Amino acid sequence: LAICRGRVVRVPKGPLIRVVGTEVEIPCSVSDYDGPSEQNFDWEFSQEADFIRIVSTWDSTFTSEEYQNRVGYGDIKLRRSSNDAVELVIRNIQPTDQGRYKCSTPSTDATVQGNYDAEVQVKVISDGLSVSGSKARSSMSLRVSEGDSFKLRCSAITTSPEHTHLHVTWQIKSGSTWHDILSLTHEGKFQPVPGYEERYLNGDIRLDTGANDTYWLSVSQALSVDEGAYRCLVSEWVRGADSSWQKIQEKSVEIASVAIQRTVVVISTSNVSVTERDSLDLTCNITTDRSGIFQAEVMWYFSASPDDTLSDAQVLLSMDHDSIVSDSTLISLSHVDRNSYRLLVRDVDVGDSGYYFCQAAVWVPLHNGSWHKVVERTSAPVNVMVIALERDYEVFLNASKTPKFSDDPTELNCRITNAQDTEANIRFTVSWYYRQRLRSDDVVAVELLATMDADWTLQLGDRSRERTQNGEIIFSKKAVDTFSFRIQWTSESDRGDYFCVISAWSRHRNNSWVKSKDVTSASVSIFWATQGRNL
């Protein structure tokens, strides 16, 4: 058995069914040839017996008189897809274009072998596809609240004499480009595009068929990305002689322009300053165009940073859609009007400084009596600065005992006067300091003798630590407003200037103490003359 191979020219298996008025593309390719890689093609047409020359890739005089105008105007042309393939393109095909088309390739082979042309039958049918939207001539406009539902209707019907199938696609326009949403294919399959798959599986995006050849796009839980123009794109498909599906035409109609009314949650004030012990008053406003029945669920958060996520923030108070408020002693949440919710924080302290924001969810009733959350939004944070109260008090330091000689005792009393606020939420502590006296103008560093924490724990400085532990130096609190410092046996190295600092502390609601003010006393000089030497 000997197998001889040669040039092979191929066109699609016919008949090719095409719709009048559409653009038709008939491919032709060649393989297994000799000669140059780029091959030339001639196309001819016949309705009955003789073929009429249409167009050629290599001979400009090839076209018959009957086709010169259409070829000259570009209504018929050749489009090369590769060196060995072209497409015959017929724009606005007519019933008179129905017939046999022959694709030929001039020989470049060393020996004539194989086939040098191939024919395909083209059948032109009437346009029976009708696509429409609403009864109005122009597309309609819809305004939909975020989280609500809307439906769009498209009607598509064909009266084609052939057994054709329709492929229906709903699209949305973003900028100047149309993007697919969901299709019902010519094979009867629902096909969401990436980005809509999850919403399709959840039932929030559906394509429903109805009576009178209608195709509904149903959108539940509308999002801001659903805003835009919508159109219905319908293509008509037929099975070819090789059993493959072929698209024979496509039509579209704009159905509606949908505007999504966003639900906005804002706090009525921007940055806020409030004085300690006053009340912080913030209002969360929900902006929505809803006219029907709805309830809001509101939750207030506090965070030390504006960049914290909700999971990192502290929940202050919440009100569910049944208007049930979580309990709190110093914080209250009230429903001011239909869309406003007031947060009141009483008796604020410095620890309440930070960022406040509210989260609101809108709930609507369903037919079965239950409630459904349609949208949730979080406000931008508001920066709240709590200004500490200025504690009004004075500090005086005096020496109740002064040494005249070495080894005499020294006792200093640091006293608070004119303190206006001595309630349980205010606490005073003392710090003691020493500075050596020099004859020159040299600067001498101040040395810490001892300081008190907010809980009155004494922290000793390096200069006094060992002598205090030995009982030579005593720090004490004689009265509510008086702190004492005593040196049992004063030495020459103790001569110098002493002063005290009284710190006021405020207690926060979490029982922590925060320093609100420091007041420094005038210095007291401890000095006595020594024989033969003066400072």
Protein backbone atom coordinates (compact mmCIF):
# COMPACT_ATOMS: atom_id res chain seq x y z
CA LEU A 1 0.00 0.00 0.00
CA ALA A 2 1.49 3.32 -1.04
CA ILE A 3 0.26 6.61 0.47
CA CYS A 4 0.71 9.75 -1.63
CA ARG A 5 0.36 13.12 0.03
CA GLY A 6 0.16 16.61 -1.51
CA ARG A 7 -1.29 20.07 -1.14
CA VAL A 8 -4.52 20.25 0.90
CA VAL A 9 -6.93 23.22 0.67
CA ARG A 10 -9.61 23.35 3.36
CA VAL A 11 -12.83 25.34 3.92
CA PRO A 12 -15.53 24.70 6.53
CA LYS A 13 -17.95 21.87 5.96
CA GLY A 14 -21.19 23.30 4.59
CA PRO A 15 -23.75 24.43 4.34
CA LEU A 16 -22.89 27.55 6.29
CA ILE A 17 -26.09 29.17 7.50
CA ARG A 18 -25.85 32.93 7.77
CA VAL A 19 -28.37 35.73 8.46
CA VAL A 20 -29.14 38.42 5.92
CA GLY A 21 -27.54 41.77 6.74
CA THR A 22 -24.75 40.32 8.89
CA GLU A 23 -21.02 40.16 8.26
CA VAL A 24 -19.83 36.74 7.12
CA GLU A 25 -16.33 35.34 7.40
CA ILE A 26 -15.41 32.18 5.43
CA PRO A 27 -11.98 30.78 6.30
CA CYS A 28 -9.68 28.96 3.89
CA SER A 29 -6.31 27.36 4.60
CA VAL A 30 -3.68 25.34 2.78
CA SER A 31 -1.17 22.79 4.05
CA ASP A 32 1.41 20.27 2.82
CA TYR A 33 2.70 22.49 0.03
CA ASP A 34 6.07 23.30 -1.50
CA GLY A 35 7.47 26.71 -2.25
CA PRO A 36 7.33 29.97 -0.27
CA SER A 37 5.71 29.97 3.16
CA GLU A 38 3.25 32.72 2.25
CA GLN A 39 0.65 31.32 -0.11
CA ASN A 40 -1.83 33.16 -2.32
CA PHE A 41 -5.59 32.61 -2.54
CA ASP A 42 -8.33 33.21 -5.13
CA TRP A 43 -12.06 33.26 -4.28
CA GLU A 44 -14.91 32.60 -6.71
CA PHE A 45 -18.71 32.37 -6.41
CA SER A 46 -21.39 30.39 -8.20
CA GLN A 47 -25.14 30.22 -7.84
CA GLU A 48 -25.67 27.66 -10.56
CA ALA A 49 -22.98 26.57 -13.02
CA ASP A 50 -20.24 29.05 -13.84
CA PHE A 51 -17.99 30.61 -11.17
CA ILE A 52 -17.50 34.36 -11.01
CA ARG A 53 -14.17 35.71 -9.78
CA ILE A 54 -14.50 37.69 -6.53
CA VAL A 55 -11.10 38.63 -5.15
CA SER A 56 -7.46 37.49 -5.03
CA THR A 57 -4.53 38.04 -2.69
CA TRP A 58 -2.03 38.42 -5.52
CA ASP A 59 -3.86 39.54 -8.71
CA SER A 60 -5.47 42.99 -8.59
CA THR A 61 -7.13 42.36 -11.99
CA PHE A 62 -8.72 39.11 -10.81
CA THR A 63 -12.08 40.62 -9.72
CA SER A 64 -14.97 40.29 -12.19
CA GLU A 65 -16.99 43.34 -13.15
CA GLU A 66 -19.97 42.19 -11.01
CA TYR A 67 -17.90 42.48 -7.81
CA GLN A 68 -15.63 45.45 -8.55
CA ASN A 69 -17.80 48.01 -6.68
CA ARG A 70 -18.26 45.87 -3.57
CA VAL A 71 -14.57 45.00 -3.45
CA GLY A 72 -13.61 48.60 -4.12
CA TYR A 73 -15.79 49.88 -1.26
CA GLY A 74 -14.44 47.20 1.08
CA ASP A 75 -17.79 45.41 1.41
CA ILE A 76 -15.96 42.29 0.26
CA LYS A 77 -12.32 41.78 1.18
CA LEU A 78 -9.70 39.24 2.11
CA ARG A 79 -8.21 39.19 5.59
CA ARG A 80 -5.02 37.21 5.99
CA SER A 81 -4.83 35.35 9.31
CA SER A 82 -1.47 33.65 8.63
CA ASN A 83 0.90 32.78 5.79
CA ASP A 84 -1.22 29.79 4.89
CA ALA A 85 -4.74 31.03 5.73
CA VAL A 86 -7.15 33.82 4.79
CA GLU A 87 -10.77 34.78 5.45
CA LEU A 88 -13.23 35.97 2.85
CA VAL A 89 -15.19 38.77 4.55
CA ILE A 90 -18.59 39.74 3.16
CA ARG A 91 -20.18 42.73 4.82
CA ASN A 92 -24.01 42.97 4.86
CA ILE A 93 -24.63 39.64 3.16
CA GLN A 94 -27.75 39.44 0.99
CA PRO A 95 -29.94 36.62 -0.38
CA THR A 96 -28.17 37.08 -3.73
CA ASP A 97 -24.95 36.01 -2.00
CA GLN A 98 -26.37 32.56 -1.33
CA GLY A 99 -24.52 29.88 -3.28
CA ARG A 100 -21.18 28.07 -3.60
CA TYR A 101 -17.87 29.70 -2.76
CA LYS A 102 -14.61 28.23 -4.05
CA CYS A 103 -11.19 28.92 -2.55
CA SER A 104 -8.19 28.18 -4.84
CA THR A 105 -4.44 28.33 -4.29
CA PRO A 106 -2.08 28.84 -7.26
CA SER A 107 0.52 26.07 -7.39
CA THR A 108 3.99 26.60 -6.02
CA ASP A 109 4.72 22.86 -5.82
CA ALA A 110 7.46 21.04 -7.72
CA THR A 111 4.89 18.47 -8.80
CA VAL A 112 1.15 18.78 -8.96
CA GLN A 113 -0.16 16.74 -6.10
CA GLY A 114 -3.21 17.01 -3.81
CA ASN A 115 -6.15 19.40 -4.15
CA TYR A 116 -5.78 23.04 -5.10
CA ASP A 117 -9.29 24.28 -4.32
CA ALA A 118 -12.23 23.60 -2.03
CA GLU A 119 -15.89 24.64 -2.07
CA VAL A 120 -18.45 25.48 0.60
CA GLN A 121 -22.17 26.17 0.32
CA VAL A 122 -23.51 29.32 2.02
CA LYS A 123 -27.22 29.59 2.86
CA VAL A 124 -28.60 33.07 3.62
CA ILE A 125 -31.70 33.10 5.81
CA SER A 126 -34.02 35.90 6.89
CA ASP A 127 -33.46 37.80 10.13
CA GLY A 128 -36.03 36.49 12.58
CA LEU A 129 -34.35 37.66 15.83
CA SER A 130 -36.10 40.34 17.84
CA VAL A 131 -34.67 41.77 21.09
CA SER A 132 -36.44 44.40 23.21
CA GLY A 133 -36.64 45.80 26.71
CA SER A 134 -39.47 47.78 28.24
CA LYS A 135 -42.33 49.08 26.15
CA ALA A 136 -40.78 52.55 26.24
CA ARG A 137 -38.56 53.39 23.32
CA SER A 138 -35.62 54.45 25.50
CA SER A 139 -34.08 52.63 28.44
CA MET A 140 -35.54 53.40 31.85
CA SER A 141 -33.80 54.86 34.89
CA LEU A 142 -33.93 53.19 38.30
CA ARG A 143 -32.87 54.48 41.71
CA VAL A 144 -32.20 51.63 44.11
CA SER A 145 -31.17 51.85 47.75
CA GLU A 146 -28.04 49.95 48.59
CA GLY A 147 -28.96 46.50 49.81
CA ASP A 148 -32.34 46.45 48.07
CA SER A 149 -33.35 44.33 45.09
CA PHE A 150 -34.17 45.16 41.48
CA LYS A 151 -35.22 43.23 38.36
CA LEU A 152 -34.63 44.02 34.70
CA ARG A 153 -36.59 42.51 31.82
CA CYS A 154 -35.42 41.55 28.34
CA SER A 155 -37.50 39.94 25.62
CA ALA A 156 -35.83 37.85 22.91
CA ILE A 157 -37.56 35.75 20.25
CA THR A 158 -36.58 34.26 16.89
CA THR A 159 -38.72 33.18 13.95
CA SER A 160 -35.76 31.77 12.03
CA PRO A 161 -36.61 29.07 9.50
CA GLU A 162 -33.66 27.09 10.83
CA HIS A 163 -33.49 25.33 14.19
CA THR A 164 -31.50 27.97 16.08
CA HIS A 165 -30.75 28.51 19.77
CA LEU A 166 -30.47 31.80 21.65
CA HIS A 167 -27.62 32.79 23.96
CA VAL A 168 -28.67 35.57 26.37
CA THR A 169 -26.10 37.63 28.30
CA TRP A 170 -26.75 40.46 30.76
CA GLN A 171 -24.03 43.13 30.73
CA ILE A 172 -23.15 46.25 32.73
CA LYS A 173 -21.28 49.24 31.41
CA SER A 174 -18.18 50.41 33.27
CA GLY A 175 -16.75 53.56 31.75
CA SER A 176 -17.04 52.99 28.03
CA THR A 177 -16.75 49.19 28.19
CA TRP A 178 -19.48 46.59 28.55
CA HIS A 179 -18.77 43.69 30.92
CA ASP A 180 -20.61 40.38 31.13
CA ILE A 181 -22.52 39.52 34.31
CA LEU A 182 -24.45 36.30 33.73
CA SER A 183 -25.43 34.27 30.66
CA LEU A 184 -27.91 31.58 29.70
CA THR A 185 -25.95 29.88 26.92
CA HIS A 186 -27.28 28.39 23.69
CA GLU A 187 -26.65 25.02 25.33
CA GLY A 188 -28.97 25.87 28.20
CA LYS A 189 -26.28 26.47 30.86
CA PHE A 190 -26.15 29.34 33.32
CA GLN A 191 -22.71 30.93 33.22
CA PRO A 192 -21.66 33.70 35.66
CA VAL A 193 -18.38 35.47 34.94
CA PRO A 194 -15.58 35.75 37.54
CA GLY A 195 -16.48 38.44 40.04
CA TYR A 196 -20.15 37.41 40.07
CA GLU A 197 -19.76 33.69 40.76
CA GLU A 198 -20.14 33.94 44.55
CA ARG A 199 -23.17 36.21 44.30
CA TYR A 200 -24.69 33.81 41.75
CA LEU A 201 -24.14 30.81 44.02
CA ASN A 202 -25.68 32.76 46.93
CA GLY A 203 -28.72 33.59 44.83
CA ASP A 204 -28.06 37.33 44.87
CA ILE A 205 -27.63 37.41 41.06
CA ARG A 206 -30.07 35.34 38.97
CA LEU A 207 -31.18 35.02 35.35
CA ASP A 208 -34.79 33.87 35.28
CA THR A 209 -36.83 32.95 32.24
CA GLY A 210 -40.50 33.89 32.01
CA ALA A 211 -43.48 33.77 29.74
CA ASN A 212 -43.45 35.43 26.32
CA ASP A 213 -39.75 34.72 25.80
CA THR A 214 -38.61 37.01 28.63
CA TYR A 215 -35.29 36.88 30.44
CA TRP A 216 -35.10 38.59 33.83
CA LEU A 217 -31.95 39.75 35.58
CA SER A 218 -32.70 39.63 39.32
CA VAL A 219 -30.29 41.39 41.70
CA SER A 220 -30.67 41.06 45.46
CA GLN A 221 -28.57 42.91 48.03
CA ALA A 222 -27.58 45.60 45.53
CA LEU A 223 -24.02 46.87 45.92
CA SER A 224 -22.43 50.12 44.83
CA VAL A 225 -20.67 48.21 42.00
CA ASP A 226 -24.11 47.43 40.56
CA GLU A 227 -24.53 51.04 39.50
CA GLY A 228 -24.39 51.65 35.77
CA ALA A 229 -26.11 51.02 32.44
CA TYR A 230 -27.47 47.52 31.72
CA ARG A 231 -28.06 45.86 28.41
CA CYS A 232 -29.29 42.53 27.13
CA LEU A 233 -26.99 40.92 24.54
CA VAL A 234 -28.59 38.09 22.51
CA SER A 235 -26.77 35.93 19.98
CA GLU A 236 -28.31 33.31 17.68
CA TRP A 237 -26.55 29.99 17.20
CA VAL A 238 -26.98 27.04 14.85
CA ARG A 239 -25.31 23.64 14.58
CA GLY A 240 -23.08 23.33 11.57
CA ALA A 241 -22.68 20.32 9.32
CA ASP A 242 -19.72 19.25 11.47
CA SER A 243 -21.97 19.38 14.61
CA SER A 244 -20.11 22.40 16.00
CA TRP A 245 -22.04 25.46 17.21
CA GLN A 246 -21.79 28.55 15.03
CA LYS A 247 -22.89 32.05 16.00
CA ILE A 248 -24.83 33.52 13.10
CA GLN A 249 -25.83 36.90 14.52
CA GLU A 250 -25.94 39.09 17.63
CA LYS A 251 -28.16 41.93 18.81
CA SER A 252 -28.35 44.02 21.95
CA VAL A 253 -30.66 46.52 23.59
CA GLU A 254 -30.02 48.85 26.52
CA ILE A 255 -32.55 48.11 29.23
CA ALA A 256 -31.95 50.51 32.12
CA SER A 257 -29.61 52.87 33.89
CA VAL A 258 -29.41 51.96 37.58
CA ALA A 259 -28.28 54.41 40.27
CA ILE A 260 -27.39 52.90 43.65
CA GLN A 261 -28.20 55.18 46.58
CA ARG A 262 -25.45 54.48 49.09
CA THR A 263 -26.15 54.35 52.79
CA VAL A 264 -23.71 56.73 54.49
CA VAL A 265 -22.76 56.62 58.17
CA VAL A 266 -21.09 59.72 59.61
CA ILE A 267 -20.47 61.22 63.03
CA SER A 268 -21.98 64.71 63.09
CA THR A 269 -18.86 66.41 64.44
CA SER A 270 -15.25 66.22 63.31
CA ASN A 271 -12.37 66.49 65.79
CA VAL A 272 -13.60 67.17 69.33
CA SER A 273 -11.99 68.65 72.45
CA VAL A 274 -13.67 68.19 75.82
CA THR A 275 -12.52 69.05 79.31
CA GLU A 276 -11.96 66.34 81.88
CA ARG A 277 -15.05 65.60 84.05
CA ASP A 278 -17.37 66.99 81.36
CA SER A 279 -19.57 64.84 79.08
CA LEU A 280 -18.66 63.73 75.57
CA ASP A 281 -21.63 63.97 73.20
CA LEU A 282 -21.38 62.35 69.73
CA THR A 283 -24.14 61.65 67.21
CA CYS A 284 -24.06 58.95 64.54
CA ASN A 285 -26.10 59.92 61.49
CA ILE A 286 -27.31 57.39 58.92
CA THR A 287 -27.99 58.91 55.51
CA THR A 288 -30.34 56.82 53.39
CA ASP A 289 -33.10 57.51 50.90
CA ARG A 290 -35.24 54.67 52.21
CA SER A 291 -38.86 55.63 52.63
CA GLY A 292 -40.16 52.25 53.74
CA ILE A 293 -39.91 50.48 57.06
CA PHE A 294 -36.40 49.81 58.32
CA GLN A 295 -34.53 49.58 61.59
CA ALA A 296 -30.92 50.41 62.28
CA GLU A 297 -28.44 48.49 64.38
CA VAL A 298 -25.73 50.75 65.80
CA MET A 299 -22.47 49.94 67.53
CA TRP A 300 -19.97 52.48 68.89
CA TYR A 301 -16.26 51.70 68.99
CA PHE A 302 -13.21 53.27 70.63
CA SER A 303 -9.61 52.90 69.50
CA ALA A 304 -6.28 54.44 70.40
CA SER A 305 -5.32 54.55 66.72
CA PRO A 306 -7.33 55.62 63.66
CA ASP A 307 -5.88 52.69 61.72
CA ASP A 308 -7.10 49.93 64.03
CA THR A 309 -9.54 47.40 62.61
CA LEU A 310 -12.89 46.65 64.25
CA SER A 311 -11.44 43.49 65.76
CA ASP A 312 -8.76 45.59 67.51
CA ALA A 313 -11.14 48.30 68.71
CA GLN A 314 -13.08 48.36 71.98
CA VAL A 315 -16.86 48.08 71.80
CA LEU A 316 -18.39 50.86 73.89
CA LEU A 317 -22.11 50.32 73.44
CA SER A 318 -24.56 48.86 70.95
CA MET A 319 -28.22 49.03 70.03
CA ASP A 320 -29.76 46.22 67.97
CA HIS A 321 -32.57 46.63 65.44
CA ASP A 322 -35.11 45.95 68.21
CA SER A 323 -33.75 49.08 70.01
CA ILE A 324 -32.30 47.02 72.86
CA VAL A 325 -29.24 48.79 74.27
CA SER A 326 -26.34 47.05 75.98
CA ASP A 327 -25.85 48.18 79.57
CA SER A 328 -23.26 50.69 80.79
CA THR A 329 -23.07 52.95 83.85
CA LEU A 330 -21.29 56.01 82.52
CA ILE A 331 -22.08 55.58 78.80
CA SER A 332 -25.52 55.83 77.23
CA LEU A 333 -26.86 55.36 73.70
CA SER A 334 -30.14 56.94 72.67
CA HIS A 335 -32.24 57.08 69.49
CA VAL A 336 -32.54 60.81 68.74
CA ASP A 337 -34.64 60.55 65.57
CA ARG A 338 -35.24 58.14 62.70
CA ASN A 339 -31.65 58.28 61.45
CA SER A 340 -29.60 59.61 64.41
CA TYR A 341 -28.10 57.82 67.40
CA ARG A 342 -26.46 59.71 70.26
CA LEU A 343 -23.51 58.47 72.33
CA LEU A 344 -23.09 60.20 75.71
CA VAL A 345 -19.99 59.52 77.80
CA ARG A 346 -20.26 61.10 81.25
CA ASP A 347 -17.45 62.27 83.48
CA VAL A 348 -14.69 61.81 80.87
CA ASP A 349 -11.06 61.59 81.82
CA VAL A 350 -7.79 61.80 79.91
CA GLY A 351 -7.92 58.07 79.20
CA ASP A 352 -10.98 58.68 77.01
CA SER A 353 -8.82 60.52 74.46
CA GLY A 354 -8.68 58.60 71.19
CA TYR A 355 -10.74 57.75 68.12
CA TYR A 356 -14.45 57.08 68.12
CA PHE A 357 -16.44 55.60 65.23
CA CYS A 358 -19.83 54.02 64.78
CA GLN A 359 -20.96 51.10 62.69
CA ALA A 360 -24.55 50.99 61.45
CA ALA A 361 -26.47 48.19 59.78
CA VAL A 362 -29.84 48.69 58.11
CA TRP A 363 -32.48 45.95 58.54
CA VAL A 364 -35.71 45.63 56.58
CA PRO A 365 -38.71 43.37 57.29
CA LEU A 366 -39.41 40.34 55.11
CA HIS A 367 -42.82 38.95 54.18
CA ASN A 368 -42.49 36.14 56.73
CA GLY A 369 -42.11 38.64 59.59
CA SER A 370 -38.37 38.20 60.04
CA TRP A 371 -35.77 40.94 59.57
CA HIS A 372 -33.03 40.99 56.98
CA LYS A 373 -29.78 43.00 57.11
CA VAL A 374 -29.35 44.75 53.76
CA VAL A 375 -26.31 46.96 54.30
CA GLU A 376 -23.63 47.74 56.87
CA ARG A 377 -21.36 50.78 57.00
CA THR A 378 -18.70 52.16 59.34
CA SER A 379 -18.05 55.87 59.82
CA ALA A 380 -14.70 57.56 59.57
CA PRO A 381 -13.08 57.92 63.01
CA VAL A 382 -13.45 61.14 65.01
CA ASN A 383 -10.47 62.23 67.09
CA VAL A 384 -11.48 63.14 70.65
CA MET A 385 -9.02 65.01 72.88
CA VAL A 386 -9.81 65.16 76.59
CA ILE A 387 -8.09 68.15 78.18
CA ALA A 388 -6.97 67.53 81.75
CA LEU A 389 -8.27 69.87 84.40
CA GLU A 390 -5.69 72.39 85.53
CA ARG A 391 -5.14 71.64 89.23
CA ASP A 392 -4.89 74.95 91.03
CA TYR A 393 -2.49 74.66 93.97
CA GLU A 394 0.77 76.12 95.26
CA VAL A 395 3.80 74.53 96.91
CA PHE A 396 5.93 75.97 99.68
CA LEU A 397 9.13 74.53 101.10
CA ASN A 398 10.45 75.56 104.53
CA ALA A 399 13.07 74.30 106.95
CA SER A 400 11.73 73.37 110.36
CA LYS A 401 15.22 72.38 111.50
CA THR A 402 18.45 73.86 110.11
CA PRO A 403 21.96 72.74 111.15
CA LYS A 404 24.37 75.16 112.79
CA PHE A 405 27.14 72.64 112.94
CA SER A 406 28.06 69.39 111.30
CA ASP A 407 26.03 66.39 112.56
CA ASP A 408 23.04 68.61 113.43
CA PRO A 409 19.68 67.43 112.03
CA THR A 410 18.02 69.00 108.98
CA GLU A 411 14.30 68.82 108.39
CA LEU A 412 12.41 70.26 105.38
CA ASN A 413 8.62 70.37 104.97
CA CYS A 414 7.02 70.54 101.52
CA ARG A 415 3.48 71.85 101.90
CA ILE A 416 0.56 72.07 99.46
CA THR A 417 -1.60 75.18 99.76
CA ASN A 418 -4.76 76.45 98.07
CA ALA A 419 -5.64 73.02 96.70
CA GLN A 420 -9.18 73.36 95.32
CA ASP A 421 -9.82 69.68 94.57
CA THR A 422 -9.04 67.21 97.33
CA GLU A 423 -11.65 64.57 96.47
CA ALA A 424 -10.88 60.87 96.22
CA ASN A 425 -10.11 61.05 92.51
CA ILE A 426 -7.15 63.39 93.08
CA ARG A 427 -3.88 62.37 94.70
CA PHE A 428 -0.68 64.30 95.46
CA THR A 429 2.86 62.91 95.57
CA VAL A 430 6.28 64.47 96.17
CA SER A 431 9.73 64.33 94.63
CA TRP A 432 12.83 65.66 96.45
CA TYR A 433 15.89 67.16 94.70
CA TYR A 434 19.38 68.38 95.69
CA ARG A 435 21.74 70.81 93.91
CA GLN A 436 25.29 71.50 95.09
CA ARG A 437 26.32 75.13 95.57
CA LEU A 438 29.53 76.32 93.94
CA ARG A 439 31.37 79.64 94.06
CA SER A 440 31.77 79.71 90.29
CA ASP A 441 29.02 79.93 87.70
CA ASP A 442 29.48 76.30 86.70
CA VAL A 443 26.22 74.48 86.07
CA VAL A 444 25.65 71.61 88.46
CA ALA A 445 23.28 68.80 87.61
CA VAL A 446 20.27 68.34 89.84
CA GLU A 447 20.27 65.06 91.74
CA LEU A 448 17.09 63.14 92.57
CA LEU A 449 16.89 62.17 96.23
CA ALA A 450 13.54 60.36 96.11
CA THR A 451 10.26 60.33 94.23
CA MET A 452 6.83 58.89 94.87
CA ASP A 453 4.72 56.89 92.42
CA ALA A 454 0.98 57.40 92.19
CA ASP A 455 0.45 54.65 94.78
CA TRP A 456 2.83 56.47 97.15
CA THR A 457 5.61 53.92 96.64
CA LEU A 458 8.95 55.62 97.34
CA GLN A 459 11.69 55.31 94.72
CA LEU A 460 15.15 56.32 96.05
CA GLY A 461 17.84 58.17 94.10
CA ASP A 462 21.48 57.12 94.05
CA ARG A 463 22.55 59.95 96.35
CA SER A 464 20.23 59.02 99.20
CA ARG A 465 19.69 55.28 98.78
CA GLU A 466 22.31 53.91 101.18
CA ARG A 467 21.76 56.54 103.93
CA THR A 468 17.99 56.09 103.75
CA GLN A 469 18.34 52.33 104.10
CA ASN A 470 20.61 52.95 107.12
CA GLY A 471 18.05 55.28 108.71
CA GLU A 472 20.19 58.39 108.32
CA ILE A 473 17.66 60.00 105.95
CA ILE A 474 13.90 59.81 106.53
CA PHE A 475 11.14 60.61 103.99
CA SER A 476 7.67 60.85 105.46
CA LYS A 477 4.17 62.24 104.97
CA LYS A 478 3.19 64.25 108.00
CA ALA A 479 -0.29 65.25 106.86
CA VAL A 480 -2.56 65.17 103.80
CA ASP A 481 -0.90 68.32 102.52
CA THR A 482 2.63 68.00 103.99
CA PHE A 483 5.63 65.86 103.05
CA SER A 484 8.81 65.81 105.14
CA PHE A 485 12.48 65.18 104.43
CA ARG A 486 14.88 64.71 107.39
CA ILE A 487 18.64 64.20 107.61
CA GLN A 488 19.47 62.84 111.05
CA TRP A 489 23.13 63.88 111.00
CA THR A 490 23.92 66.52 108.46
CA SER A 491 27.41 66.42 106.94
CA GLU A 492 29.35 69.00 104.99
CA SER A 493 28.56 67.11 101.78
CA ASP A 494 24.86 67.78 102.42
CA ARG A 495 25.30 71.53 102.12
CA GLY A 496 23.51 72.95 99.07
CA ASP A 497 20.08 73.80 97.71
CA TYR A 498 17.00 71.59 98.14
CA PHE A 499 13.60 71.81 96.48
CA CYS A 500 10.52 69.66 96.10
CA VAL A 501 8.03 68.98 93.30
CA ILE A 502 4.39 68.17 94.06
CA SER A 503 2.60 66.11 91.41
CA ALA A 504 -1.20 65.93 91.07
CA TRP A 505 -2.67 62.64 89.82
CA SER A 506 -6.18 61.96 88.47
CA ARG A 507 -7.88 58.61 88.73
CA HIS A 508 -9.46 57.19 85.57
CA ARG A 509 -12.49 54.94 85.35
CA ASN A 510 -10.27 51.86 85.07
CA ASN A 511 -8.74 52.88 88.45
CA SER A 512 -5.42 53.82 86.87
CA TRP A 513 -3.73 57.08 87.86
CA VAL A 514 -2.47 59.65 85.36
CA LYS A 515 -0.28 62.61 86.28
CA SER A 516 -2.00 65.87 85.42
CA LYS A 517 0.33 68.55 86.82
CA ASP A 518 3.70 69.26 88.49
CA VAL A 519 4.40 72.29 90.71
CA THR A 520 7.95 73.04 91.84
CA SER A 521 8.80 74.85 95.09
CA ALA A 522 11.39 77.53 95.59
CA SER A 523 14.70 76.13 96.81
CA VAL A 524 15.92 76.20 100.43
CA SER A 525 19.64 76.53 101.10
CA ILE A 526 21.24 74.39 103.80
CA PHE A 527 24.53 76.03 104.86
CA TRP A 528 26.70 76.75 107.87
CA ALA A 529 30.12 78.30 108.23
CA THR A 530 33.10 76.09 108.91
CA GLN A 531 36.30 77.21 110.59
CA GLY A 532 38.84 78.55 108.11
CA ARG A 533 36.66 77.76 105.09
CA ASN A 534 33.68 79.34 103.50
CA LEU A 535 31.66 78.33 100.51
